[in-house]
Coordinates of C-alpha atoms and ligand atoms in Angstrom, one line a residue:
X1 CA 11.5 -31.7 11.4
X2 CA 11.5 -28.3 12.0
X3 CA 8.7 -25.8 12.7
X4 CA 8.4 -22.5 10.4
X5 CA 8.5 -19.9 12.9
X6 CA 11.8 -21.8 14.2
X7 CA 13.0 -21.4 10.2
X8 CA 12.0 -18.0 10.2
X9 CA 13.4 -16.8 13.6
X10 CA 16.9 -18.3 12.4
X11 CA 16.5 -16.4 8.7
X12 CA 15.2 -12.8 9.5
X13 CA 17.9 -11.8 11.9
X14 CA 20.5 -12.2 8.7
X15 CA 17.9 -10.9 6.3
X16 CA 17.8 -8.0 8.7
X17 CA 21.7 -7.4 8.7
X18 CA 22.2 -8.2 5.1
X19 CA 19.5 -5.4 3.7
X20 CA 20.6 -2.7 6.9
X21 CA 24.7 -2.7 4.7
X22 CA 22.9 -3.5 1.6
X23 CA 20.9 -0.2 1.8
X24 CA 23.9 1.8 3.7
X25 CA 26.8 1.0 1.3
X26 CA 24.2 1.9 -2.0
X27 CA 21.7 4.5 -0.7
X28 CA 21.9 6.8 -3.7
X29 CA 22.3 4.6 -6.4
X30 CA 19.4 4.8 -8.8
X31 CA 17.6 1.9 -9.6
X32 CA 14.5 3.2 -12.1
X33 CA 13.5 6.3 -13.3
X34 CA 10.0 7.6 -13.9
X35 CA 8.8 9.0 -17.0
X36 CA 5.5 11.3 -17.6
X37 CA 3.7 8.1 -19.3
X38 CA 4.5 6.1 -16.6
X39 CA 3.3 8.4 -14.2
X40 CA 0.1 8.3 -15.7
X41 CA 0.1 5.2 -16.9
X42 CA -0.6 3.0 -13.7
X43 CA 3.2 3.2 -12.9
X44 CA 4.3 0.7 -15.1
X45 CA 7.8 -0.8 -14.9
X46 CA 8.5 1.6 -12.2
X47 CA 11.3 -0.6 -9.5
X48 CA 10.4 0.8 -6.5
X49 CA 9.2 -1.7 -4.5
X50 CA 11.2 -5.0 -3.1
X51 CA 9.5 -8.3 -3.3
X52 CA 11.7 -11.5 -2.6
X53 CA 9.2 -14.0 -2.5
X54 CA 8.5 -14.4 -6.2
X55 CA 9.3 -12.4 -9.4
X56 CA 7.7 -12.3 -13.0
X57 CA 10.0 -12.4 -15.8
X58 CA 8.0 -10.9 -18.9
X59 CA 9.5 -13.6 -21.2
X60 CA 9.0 -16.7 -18.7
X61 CA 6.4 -15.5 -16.1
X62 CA 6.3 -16.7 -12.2
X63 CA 9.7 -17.3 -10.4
X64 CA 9.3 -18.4 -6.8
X65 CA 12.4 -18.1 -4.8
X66 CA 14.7 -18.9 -7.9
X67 CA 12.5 -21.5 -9.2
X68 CA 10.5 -21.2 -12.3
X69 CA 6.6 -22.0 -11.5
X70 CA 6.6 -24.9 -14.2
X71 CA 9.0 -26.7 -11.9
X72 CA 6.8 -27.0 -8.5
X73 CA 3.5 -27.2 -10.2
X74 CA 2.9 -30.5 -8.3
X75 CA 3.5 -29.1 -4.9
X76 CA 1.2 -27.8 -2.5
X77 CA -0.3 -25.0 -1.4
X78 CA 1.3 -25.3 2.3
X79 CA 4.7 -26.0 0.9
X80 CA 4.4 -22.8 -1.6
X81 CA 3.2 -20.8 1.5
X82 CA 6.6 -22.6 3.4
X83 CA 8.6 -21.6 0.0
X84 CA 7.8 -18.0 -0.4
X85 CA 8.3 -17.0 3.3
X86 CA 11.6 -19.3 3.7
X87 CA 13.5 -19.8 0.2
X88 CA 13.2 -23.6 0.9
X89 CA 10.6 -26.6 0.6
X90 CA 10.1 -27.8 3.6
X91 CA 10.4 -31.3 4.2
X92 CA 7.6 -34.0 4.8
X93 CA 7.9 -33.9 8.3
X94 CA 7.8 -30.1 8.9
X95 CA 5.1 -30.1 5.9
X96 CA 3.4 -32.0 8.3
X97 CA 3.8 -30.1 11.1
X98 CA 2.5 -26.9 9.5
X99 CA -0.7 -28.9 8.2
X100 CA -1.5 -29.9 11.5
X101 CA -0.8 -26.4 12.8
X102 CA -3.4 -24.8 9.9
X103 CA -6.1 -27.5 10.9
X104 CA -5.9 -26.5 14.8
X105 CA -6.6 -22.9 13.8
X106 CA -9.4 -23.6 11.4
X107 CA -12.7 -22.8 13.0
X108 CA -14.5 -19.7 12.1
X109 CA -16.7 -18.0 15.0
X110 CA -20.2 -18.5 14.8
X111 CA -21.0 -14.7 14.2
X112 CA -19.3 -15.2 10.9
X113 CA -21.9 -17.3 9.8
X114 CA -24.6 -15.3 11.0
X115 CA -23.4 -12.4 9.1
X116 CA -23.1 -14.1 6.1
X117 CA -26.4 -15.5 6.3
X118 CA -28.0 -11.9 7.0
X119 CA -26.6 -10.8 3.8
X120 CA -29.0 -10.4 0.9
X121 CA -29.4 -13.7 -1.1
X122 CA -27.7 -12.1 -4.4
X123 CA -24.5 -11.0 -2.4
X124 CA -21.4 -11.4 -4.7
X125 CA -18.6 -14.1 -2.9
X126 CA -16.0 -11.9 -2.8
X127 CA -18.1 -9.2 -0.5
X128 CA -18.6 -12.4 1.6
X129 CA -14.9 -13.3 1.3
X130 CA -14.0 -10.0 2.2
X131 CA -16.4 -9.2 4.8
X132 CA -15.9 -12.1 6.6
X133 CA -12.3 -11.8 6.8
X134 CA -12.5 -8.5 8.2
X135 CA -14.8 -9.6 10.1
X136 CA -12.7 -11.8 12.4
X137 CA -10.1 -8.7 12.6
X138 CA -10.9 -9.2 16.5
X139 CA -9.0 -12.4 16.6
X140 CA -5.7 -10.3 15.8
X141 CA -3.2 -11.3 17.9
X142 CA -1.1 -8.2 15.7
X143 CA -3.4 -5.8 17.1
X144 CA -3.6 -7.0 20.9
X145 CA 0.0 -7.0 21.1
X146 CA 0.8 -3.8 19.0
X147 CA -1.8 -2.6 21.9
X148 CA 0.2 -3.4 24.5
X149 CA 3.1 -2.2 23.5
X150 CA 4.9 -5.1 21.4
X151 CA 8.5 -4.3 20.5
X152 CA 9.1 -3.3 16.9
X153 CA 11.4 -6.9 16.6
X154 CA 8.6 -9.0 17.2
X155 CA 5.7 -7.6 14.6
X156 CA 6.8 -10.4 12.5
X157 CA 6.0 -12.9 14.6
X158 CA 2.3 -11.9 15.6
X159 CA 2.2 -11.2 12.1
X160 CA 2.9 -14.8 11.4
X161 CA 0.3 -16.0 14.2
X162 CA -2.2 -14.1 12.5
X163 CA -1.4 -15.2 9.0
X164 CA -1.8 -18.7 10.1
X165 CA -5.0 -18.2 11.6
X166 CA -6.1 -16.8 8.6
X167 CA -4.9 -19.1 6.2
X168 CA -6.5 -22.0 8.6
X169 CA -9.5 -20.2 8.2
X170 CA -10.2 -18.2 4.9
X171 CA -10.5 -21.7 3.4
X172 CA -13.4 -23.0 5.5
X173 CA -15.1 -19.6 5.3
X174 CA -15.2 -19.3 1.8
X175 CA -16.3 -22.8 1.2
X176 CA -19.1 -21.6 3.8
X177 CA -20.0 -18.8 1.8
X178 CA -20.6 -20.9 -1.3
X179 CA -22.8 -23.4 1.1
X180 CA -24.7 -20.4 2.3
X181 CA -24.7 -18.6 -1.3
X182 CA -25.6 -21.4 -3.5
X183 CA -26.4 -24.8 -1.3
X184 CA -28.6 -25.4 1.3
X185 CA -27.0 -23.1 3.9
X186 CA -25.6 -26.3 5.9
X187 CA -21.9 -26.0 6.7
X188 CA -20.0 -29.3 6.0
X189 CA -17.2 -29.8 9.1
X190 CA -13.6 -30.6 7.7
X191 CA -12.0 -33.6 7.3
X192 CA -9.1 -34.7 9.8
X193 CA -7.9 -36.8 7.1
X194 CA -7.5 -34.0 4.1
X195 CA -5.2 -31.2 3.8
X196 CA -6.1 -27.5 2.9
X197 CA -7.2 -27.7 -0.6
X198 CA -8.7 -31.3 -0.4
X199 CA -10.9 -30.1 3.0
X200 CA -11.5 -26.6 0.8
X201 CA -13.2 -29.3 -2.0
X202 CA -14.8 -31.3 0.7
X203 CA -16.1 -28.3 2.4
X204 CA -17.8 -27.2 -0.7
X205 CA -19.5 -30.5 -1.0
X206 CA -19.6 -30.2 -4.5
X207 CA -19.9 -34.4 -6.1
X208 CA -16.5 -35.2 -6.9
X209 CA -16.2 -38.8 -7.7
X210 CA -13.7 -38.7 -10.1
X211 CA -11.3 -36.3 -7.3
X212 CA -10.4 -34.7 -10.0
X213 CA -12.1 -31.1 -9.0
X214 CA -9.7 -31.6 -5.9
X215 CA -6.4 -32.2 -7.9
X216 CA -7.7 -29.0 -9.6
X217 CA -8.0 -27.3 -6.7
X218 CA -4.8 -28.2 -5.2
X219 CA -2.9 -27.2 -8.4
X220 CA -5.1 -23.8 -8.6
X221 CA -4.5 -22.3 -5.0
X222 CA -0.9 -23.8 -5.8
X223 CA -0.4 -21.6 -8.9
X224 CA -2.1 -18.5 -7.8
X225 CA -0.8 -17.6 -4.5
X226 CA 1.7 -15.1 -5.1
X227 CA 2.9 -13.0 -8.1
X228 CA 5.4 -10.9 -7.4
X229 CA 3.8 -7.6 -4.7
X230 CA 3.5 -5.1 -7.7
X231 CA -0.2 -6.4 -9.0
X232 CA -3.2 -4.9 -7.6
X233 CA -3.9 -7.3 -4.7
X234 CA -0.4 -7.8 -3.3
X235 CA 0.2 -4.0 -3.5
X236 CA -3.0 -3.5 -1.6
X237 CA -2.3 -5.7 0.9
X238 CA 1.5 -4.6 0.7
X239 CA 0.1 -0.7 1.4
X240 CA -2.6 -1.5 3.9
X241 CA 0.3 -3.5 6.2
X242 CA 2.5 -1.1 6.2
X243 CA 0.1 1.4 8.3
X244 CA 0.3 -1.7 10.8
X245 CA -3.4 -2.8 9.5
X246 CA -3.1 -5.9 11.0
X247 CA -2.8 -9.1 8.4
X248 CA -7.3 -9.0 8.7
X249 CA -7.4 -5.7 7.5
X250 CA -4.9 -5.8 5.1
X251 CA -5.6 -9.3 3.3
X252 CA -9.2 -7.9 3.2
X253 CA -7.6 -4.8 1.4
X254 CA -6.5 -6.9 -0.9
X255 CA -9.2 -9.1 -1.8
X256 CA -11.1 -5.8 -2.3
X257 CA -8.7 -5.2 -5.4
X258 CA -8.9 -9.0 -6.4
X259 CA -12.2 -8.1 -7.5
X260 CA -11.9 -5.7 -10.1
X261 CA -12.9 -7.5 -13.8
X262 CA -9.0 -6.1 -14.9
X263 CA -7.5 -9.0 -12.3
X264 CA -8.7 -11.1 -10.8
X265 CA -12.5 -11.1 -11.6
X266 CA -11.1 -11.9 -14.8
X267 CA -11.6 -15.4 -14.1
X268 CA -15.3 -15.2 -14.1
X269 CA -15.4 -12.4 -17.0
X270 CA -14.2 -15.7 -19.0
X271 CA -16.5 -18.2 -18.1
X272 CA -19.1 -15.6 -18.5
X273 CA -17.5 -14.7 -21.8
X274 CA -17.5 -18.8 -22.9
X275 CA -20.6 -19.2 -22.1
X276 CA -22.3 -16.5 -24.0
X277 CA -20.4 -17.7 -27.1
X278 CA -21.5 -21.4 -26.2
X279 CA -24.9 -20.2 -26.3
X280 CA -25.2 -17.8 -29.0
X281 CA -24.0 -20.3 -31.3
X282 CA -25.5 -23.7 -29.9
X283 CA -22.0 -25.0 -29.4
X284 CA -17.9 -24.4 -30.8
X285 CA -18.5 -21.7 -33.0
X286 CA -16.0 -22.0 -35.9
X287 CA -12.8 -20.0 -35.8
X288 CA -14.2 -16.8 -38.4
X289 CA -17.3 -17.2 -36.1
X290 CA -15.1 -16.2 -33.1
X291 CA -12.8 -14.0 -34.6
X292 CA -15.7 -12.1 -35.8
X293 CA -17.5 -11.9 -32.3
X294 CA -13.8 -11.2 -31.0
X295 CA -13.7 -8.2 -33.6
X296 CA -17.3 -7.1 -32.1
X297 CA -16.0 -7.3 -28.7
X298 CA -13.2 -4.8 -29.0
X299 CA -14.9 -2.9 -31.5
X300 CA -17.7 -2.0 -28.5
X301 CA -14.9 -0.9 -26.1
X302 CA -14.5 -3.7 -24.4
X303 CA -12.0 -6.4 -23.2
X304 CA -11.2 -9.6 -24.2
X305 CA -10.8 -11.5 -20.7
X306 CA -8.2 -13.7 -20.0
X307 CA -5.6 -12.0 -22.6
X308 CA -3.1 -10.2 -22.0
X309 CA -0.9 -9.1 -18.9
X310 CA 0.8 -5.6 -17.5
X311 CA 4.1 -7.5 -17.1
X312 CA 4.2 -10.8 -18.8
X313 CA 4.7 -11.0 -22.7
X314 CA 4.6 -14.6 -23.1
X315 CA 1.7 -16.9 -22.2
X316 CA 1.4 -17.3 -18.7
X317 CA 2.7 -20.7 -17.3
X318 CA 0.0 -20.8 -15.0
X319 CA -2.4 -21.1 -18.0
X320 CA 0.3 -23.5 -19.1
X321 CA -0.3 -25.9 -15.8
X322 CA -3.7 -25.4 -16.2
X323 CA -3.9 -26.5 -20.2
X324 CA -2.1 -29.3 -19.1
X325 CA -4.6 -30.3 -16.9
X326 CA -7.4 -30.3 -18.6
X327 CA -5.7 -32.1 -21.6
X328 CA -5.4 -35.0 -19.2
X329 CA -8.4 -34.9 -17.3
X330 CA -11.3 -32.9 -19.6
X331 CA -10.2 -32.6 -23.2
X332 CA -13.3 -33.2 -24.7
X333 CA -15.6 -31.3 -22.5
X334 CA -17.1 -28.1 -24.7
X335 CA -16.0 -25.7 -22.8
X336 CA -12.4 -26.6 -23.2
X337 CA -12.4 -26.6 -26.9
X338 CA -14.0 -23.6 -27.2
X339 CA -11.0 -22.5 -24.5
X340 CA -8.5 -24.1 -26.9
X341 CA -10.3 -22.2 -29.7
X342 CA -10.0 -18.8 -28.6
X343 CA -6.1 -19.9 -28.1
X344 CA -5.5 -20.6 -32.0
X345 CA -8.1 -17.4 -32.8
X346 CA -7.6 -14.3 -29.9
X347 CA -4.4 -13.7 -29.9
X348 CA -4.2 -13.4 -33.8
X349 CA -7.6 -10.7 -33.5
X350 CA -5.5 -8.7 -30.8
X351 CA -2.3 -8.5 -32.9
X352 CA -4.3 -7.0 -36.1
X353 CA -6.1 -5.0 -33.3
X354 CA -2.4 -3.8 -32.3
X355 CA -3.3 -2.4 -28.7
X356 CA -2.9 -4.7 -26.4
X357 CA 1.4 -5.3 -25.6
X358 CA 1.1 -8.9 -25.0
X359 CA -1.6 -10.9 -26.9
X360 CA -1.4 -14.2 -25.3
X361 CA -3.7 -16.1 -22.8
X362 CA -3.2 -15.4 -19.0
X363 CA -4.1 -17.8 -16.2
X364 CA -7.9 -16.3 -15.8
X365 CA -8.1 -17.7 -19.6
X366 CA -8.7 -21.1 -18.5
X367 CA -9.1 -21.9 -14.7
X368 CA -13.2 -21.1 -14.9
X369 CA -13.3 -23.3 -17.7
X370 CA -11.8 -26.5 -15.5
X371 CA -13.5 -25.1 -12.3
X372 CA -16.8 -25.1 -14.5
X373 CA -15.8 -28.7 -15.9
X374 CA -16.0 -30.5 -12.4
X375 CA -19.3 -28.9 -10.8
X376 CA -18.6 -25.3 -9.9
X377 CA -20.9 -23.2 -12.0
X378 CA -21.1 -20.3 -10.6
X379 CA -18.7 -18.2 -12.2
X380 CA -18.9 -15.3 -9.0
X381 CA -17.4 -17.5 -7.3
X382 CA -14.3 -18.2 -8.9
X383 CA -12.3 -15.1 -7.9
X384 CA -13.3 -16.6 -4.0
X385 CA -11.4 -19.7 -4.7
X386 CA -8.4 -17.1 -6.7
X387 CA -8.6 -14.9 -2.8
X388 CA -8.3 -18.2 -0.7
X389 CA -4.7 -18.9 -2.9
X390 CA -3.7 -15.1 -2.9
X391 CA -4.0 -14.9 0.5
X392 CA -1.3 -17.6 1.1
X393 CA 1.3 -14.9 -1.1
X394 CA -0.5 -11.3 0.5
X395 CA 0.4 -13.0 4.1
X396 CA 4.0 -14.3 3.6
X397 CA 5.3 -10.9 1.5
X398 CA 3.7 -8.9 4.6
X399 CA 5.8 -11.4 7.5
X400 CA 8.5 -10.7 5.6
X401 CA 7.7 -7.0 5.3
X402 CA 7.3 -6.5 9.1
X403 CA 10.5 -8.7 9.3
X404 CA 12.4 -6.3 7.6
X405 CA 11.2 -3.2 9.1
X406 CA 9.2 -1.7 5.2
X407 CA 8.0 1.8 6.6
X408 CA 4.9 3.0 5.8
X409 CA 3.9 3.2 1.9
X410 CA 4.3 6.4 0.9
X411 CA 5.3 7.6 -2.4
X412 CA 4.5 11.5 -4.0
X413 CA 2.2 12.1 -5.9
X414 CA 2.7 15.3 -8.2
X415 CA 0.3 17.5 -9.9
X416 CA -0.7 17.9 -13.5
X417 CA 0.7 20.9 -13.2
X418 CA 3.9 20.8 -11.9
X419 CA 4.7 17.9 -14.6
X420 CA 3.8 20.7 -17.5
X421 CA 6.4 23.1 -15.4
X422 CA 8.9 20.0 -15.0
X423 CA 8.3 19.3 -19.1
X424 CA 8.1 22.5 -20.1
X425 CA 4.7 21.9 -21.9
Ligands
CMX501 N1 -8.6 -7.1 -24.8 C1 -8.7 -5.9 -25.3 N2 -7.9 -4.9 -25.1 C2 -6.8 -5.2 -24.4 C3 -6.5 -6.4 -23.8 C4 -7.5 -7.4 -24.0 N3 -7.4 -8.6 -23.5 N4 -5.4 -6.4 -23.1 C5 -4.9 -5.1 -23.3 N5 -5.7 -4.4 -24.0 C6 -5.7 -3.0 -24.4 C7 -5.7 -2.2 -23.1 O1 -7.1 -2.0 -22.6 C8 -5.1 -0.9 -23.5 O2 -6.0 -0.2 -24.2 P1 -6.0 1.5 -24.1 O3 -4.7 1.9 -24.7 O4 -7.2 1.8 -24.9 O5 -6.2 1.8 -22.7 C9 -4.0 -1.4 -24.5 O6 -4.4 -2.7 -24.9 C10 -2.6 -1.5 -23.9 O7 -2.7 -2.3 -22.7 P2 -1.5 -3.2 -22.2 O8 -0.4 -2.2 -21.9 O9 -1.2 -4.3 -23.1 O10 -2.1 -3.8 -20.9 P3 -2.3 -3.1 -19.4 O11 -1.0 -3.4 -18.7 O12 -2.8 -1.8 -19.5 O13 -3.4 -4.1 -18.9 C11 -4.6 -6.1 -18.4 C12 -3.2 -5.4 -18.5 C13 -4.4 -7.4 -17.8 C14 -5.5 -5.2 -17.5 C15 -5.2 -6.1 -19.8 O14 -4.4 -6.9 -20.7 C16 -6.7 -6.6 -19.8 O15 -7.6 -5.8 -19.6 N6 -6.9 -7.9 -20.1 C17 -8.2 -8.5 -20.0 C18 -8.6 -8.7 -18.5 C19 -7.8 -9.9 -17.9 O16 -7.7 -10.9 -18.5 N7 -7.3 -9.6 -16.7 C20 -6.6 -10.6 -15.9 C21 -5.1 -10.4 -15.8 C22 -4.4 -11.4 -14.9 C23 -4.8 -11.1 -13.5 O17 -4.4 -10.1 -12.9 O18 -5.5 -11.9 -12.9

């Protein structure tokens, strides 16, 4: 059995040496260059960041620690958490161990709750996600410390004790928020007995006799928790840390960016988007149906939600592990079909339509659909459930960051300008 911070205090001292006469013996070698669309275009495939907990491969998609995603669906959540900050699963002992350690930390102050029930009934989740994670940014054991003068070799480990914290909690204050948002306001305690995403279910108290809307949400927060640091959320939590914004700030930071319809709102875009085809034609619309209403869609400026990706250019495994799942547990519910519909139809409409670089289904495609399946239909609340997982990826890239020594974020920004005098327009 061994305990992660053990694991971790072991690992970062040779991380440390390895990167210090990686980065010596190569300083100016050039890694990327930038060109002018680039620069304007959201810096796309610009390598200037390191990320070693996960990578994307455009042609396979998520890679945790050398492992393609397809080949740890059935873990969970803790052991991904274990995987991305260490390299290694742990074993059932230590998995143990760090379960028991998540549970210990778990409450959520009572002023939480009283905020969140002082906000105005309409609220969206992820303002009380957000909020109430910043919120608790007076628990920060990063901050007390840093206040008193904590050592630069030791940021990673009250950045671990307040990633742990966090993780313990963000479950149990988001199922709160959806008690308090759409339930009768009562809190349901956790259950000794259940790990993090089966207490995250129960805590919801949403009827599950089947258990299959936990199975869902064990292999959701598993799939979702960390994709490479480049995407919106990670990068925000990735810029925020380095100021030293403890992990409450910066996870908050973050889910902010986790919201926006072009990530991971997404989600909730698409069940929005199925239902409104659902009811408009009283059911499965037929394939020209959709393909005309897809046509429509794009013709009025708008996005087709849960298609396409700024990196991958293959469908996204996570959809993959998802489809999977609902072929075994829900393939007849309407919902799905029309999901498997827009699979044969979309990505056809978005070729012709010859804008978007990769016309197949990403995970947001699908997850609202199965969330929606077992009882959870409230589509605002799916990107809540999406910033419980990311969390679990924002906290172990930023250990690792403050393990490493990453500086503060701070690339230049150039003016229009000077690129017309650099180009000679
Ligand atoms: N529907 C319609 N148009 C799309 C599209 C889609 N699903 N995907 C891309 N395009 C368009 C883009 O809007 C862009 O149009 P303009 O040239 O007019 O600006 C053009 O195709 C080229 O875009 P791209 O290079 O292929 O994709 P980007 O890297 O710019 O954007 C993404 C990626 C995800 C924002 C985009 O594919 C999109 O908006 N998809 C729908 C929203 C969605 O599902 N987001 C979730 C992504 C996963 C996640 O982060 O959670």
């Amino acid at each position: 059995m061994a305990k992660l911070k053990d694991v971790l205090a072991k690992k970062f001292p040779k991380l440390q040496e390895e990167l210090k006469g990686l980065v010596k013996a190569n300083a100016g070698k050039v890694i990327s260059e930038v060109t002018v669309a680039q620069a304007y275009g959201g810096m796309r495939g610009v390598k200037a960041q390191i990320c070693d907990t996960s990578t994307v491969s455009p042609d396979t998609g998520l890679i945790v620690r050398g492992i393609p995603l397809a080949e740890i669906t059935d873990r969970c959540p803790e052991e991904m958490f274990w995987l991305l900050l260490t390299g290694e699963l742990p074993d059932a002992e230590s998995l143990k161990d760090l379960q028991a350690d998540l549970a210990a930390r778990s409450e959520v102050p009572a002023y939480v709750w009283d905020m969140l029930r002082a906000m105005p009934k309409d609220t969206h989740p992820m303002v009380m996600q957000s909020m109430g994670v910043v919120a608790m940014q007076g628990l920060s054991k990063f901050r007390k410390r840093y206040d008193e003068g904590m050592p630069k070799q030791e940021y990673w480990e009250a950045c671990l004790e307040d990633s742990l914290d966090l993780l313990a909690k963000i479950p149990v204050l988001t199922a709160g928020a959806w008690r308090i948002r759409y339930e009768d306001g009562k809190l349901i305690p956790r259950d000794p007995s259940k790990d993090w995403s089966a207490n995250f279910a129960h805590m919801m108290g949403v009827p599950d006799p089947s258990g299959h809307l936990a199975d869902l949400f064990r292999l959701y927060l598993n799939l979702h928790a960390d994709h490479e640091s480049g995407n919106v959320s990670a990068n925000l939590c990735h810029v925020c840390g380095s100021a030293l914004s403890d992990p409450y700030y910066s996870v908050a930071a973050g889910l902010n960016g986790l919201a926006g319809p072009l990530h991971g709102l997404a989600n909730q875009e698409c069940l929005k988007f199925h239902e409104t085809i659902y009811q408009r034609f009283n059911g499965v619309p037929t394939a020209e149906q959709l393909s005309k209403l897809a046509w429509d869609t794009l013709n009025s400026g708008r996005v087709i939600p849960g298609f396409g990706h700024a990196v991958l250019r293959c469908t996204d495994p996570r959809y993959t592990a998802c489809h999977e799942f609902g072929i075994k547990v829900c393939p007849d519910e309407p919902l799905f079909k029309l999901a498997d519909l827009m699979l044969q139809v979309i990505p056809g409409v978005l070729k012709e339509h010859g804008k978007a670089k990769n016309t197949n289904p990403n995970v947001d495609a699908l997850s609202g659909v199965l969330m929606y399946a077992f009882g959870v239909k409230e589509p605002p609340f799916y990107t809540a459930i999406f910033g419980v997982s990311r969390a679990i990826g924002m906290c172990a890239q930023m250990i690792i960051n403050r393990a490493i020594g990453t500086p503060i974020t701070r690339p230049k920004s150039v003016t229009t300008e000077w690129i017309k005098q650099q180009v000679g327009a």
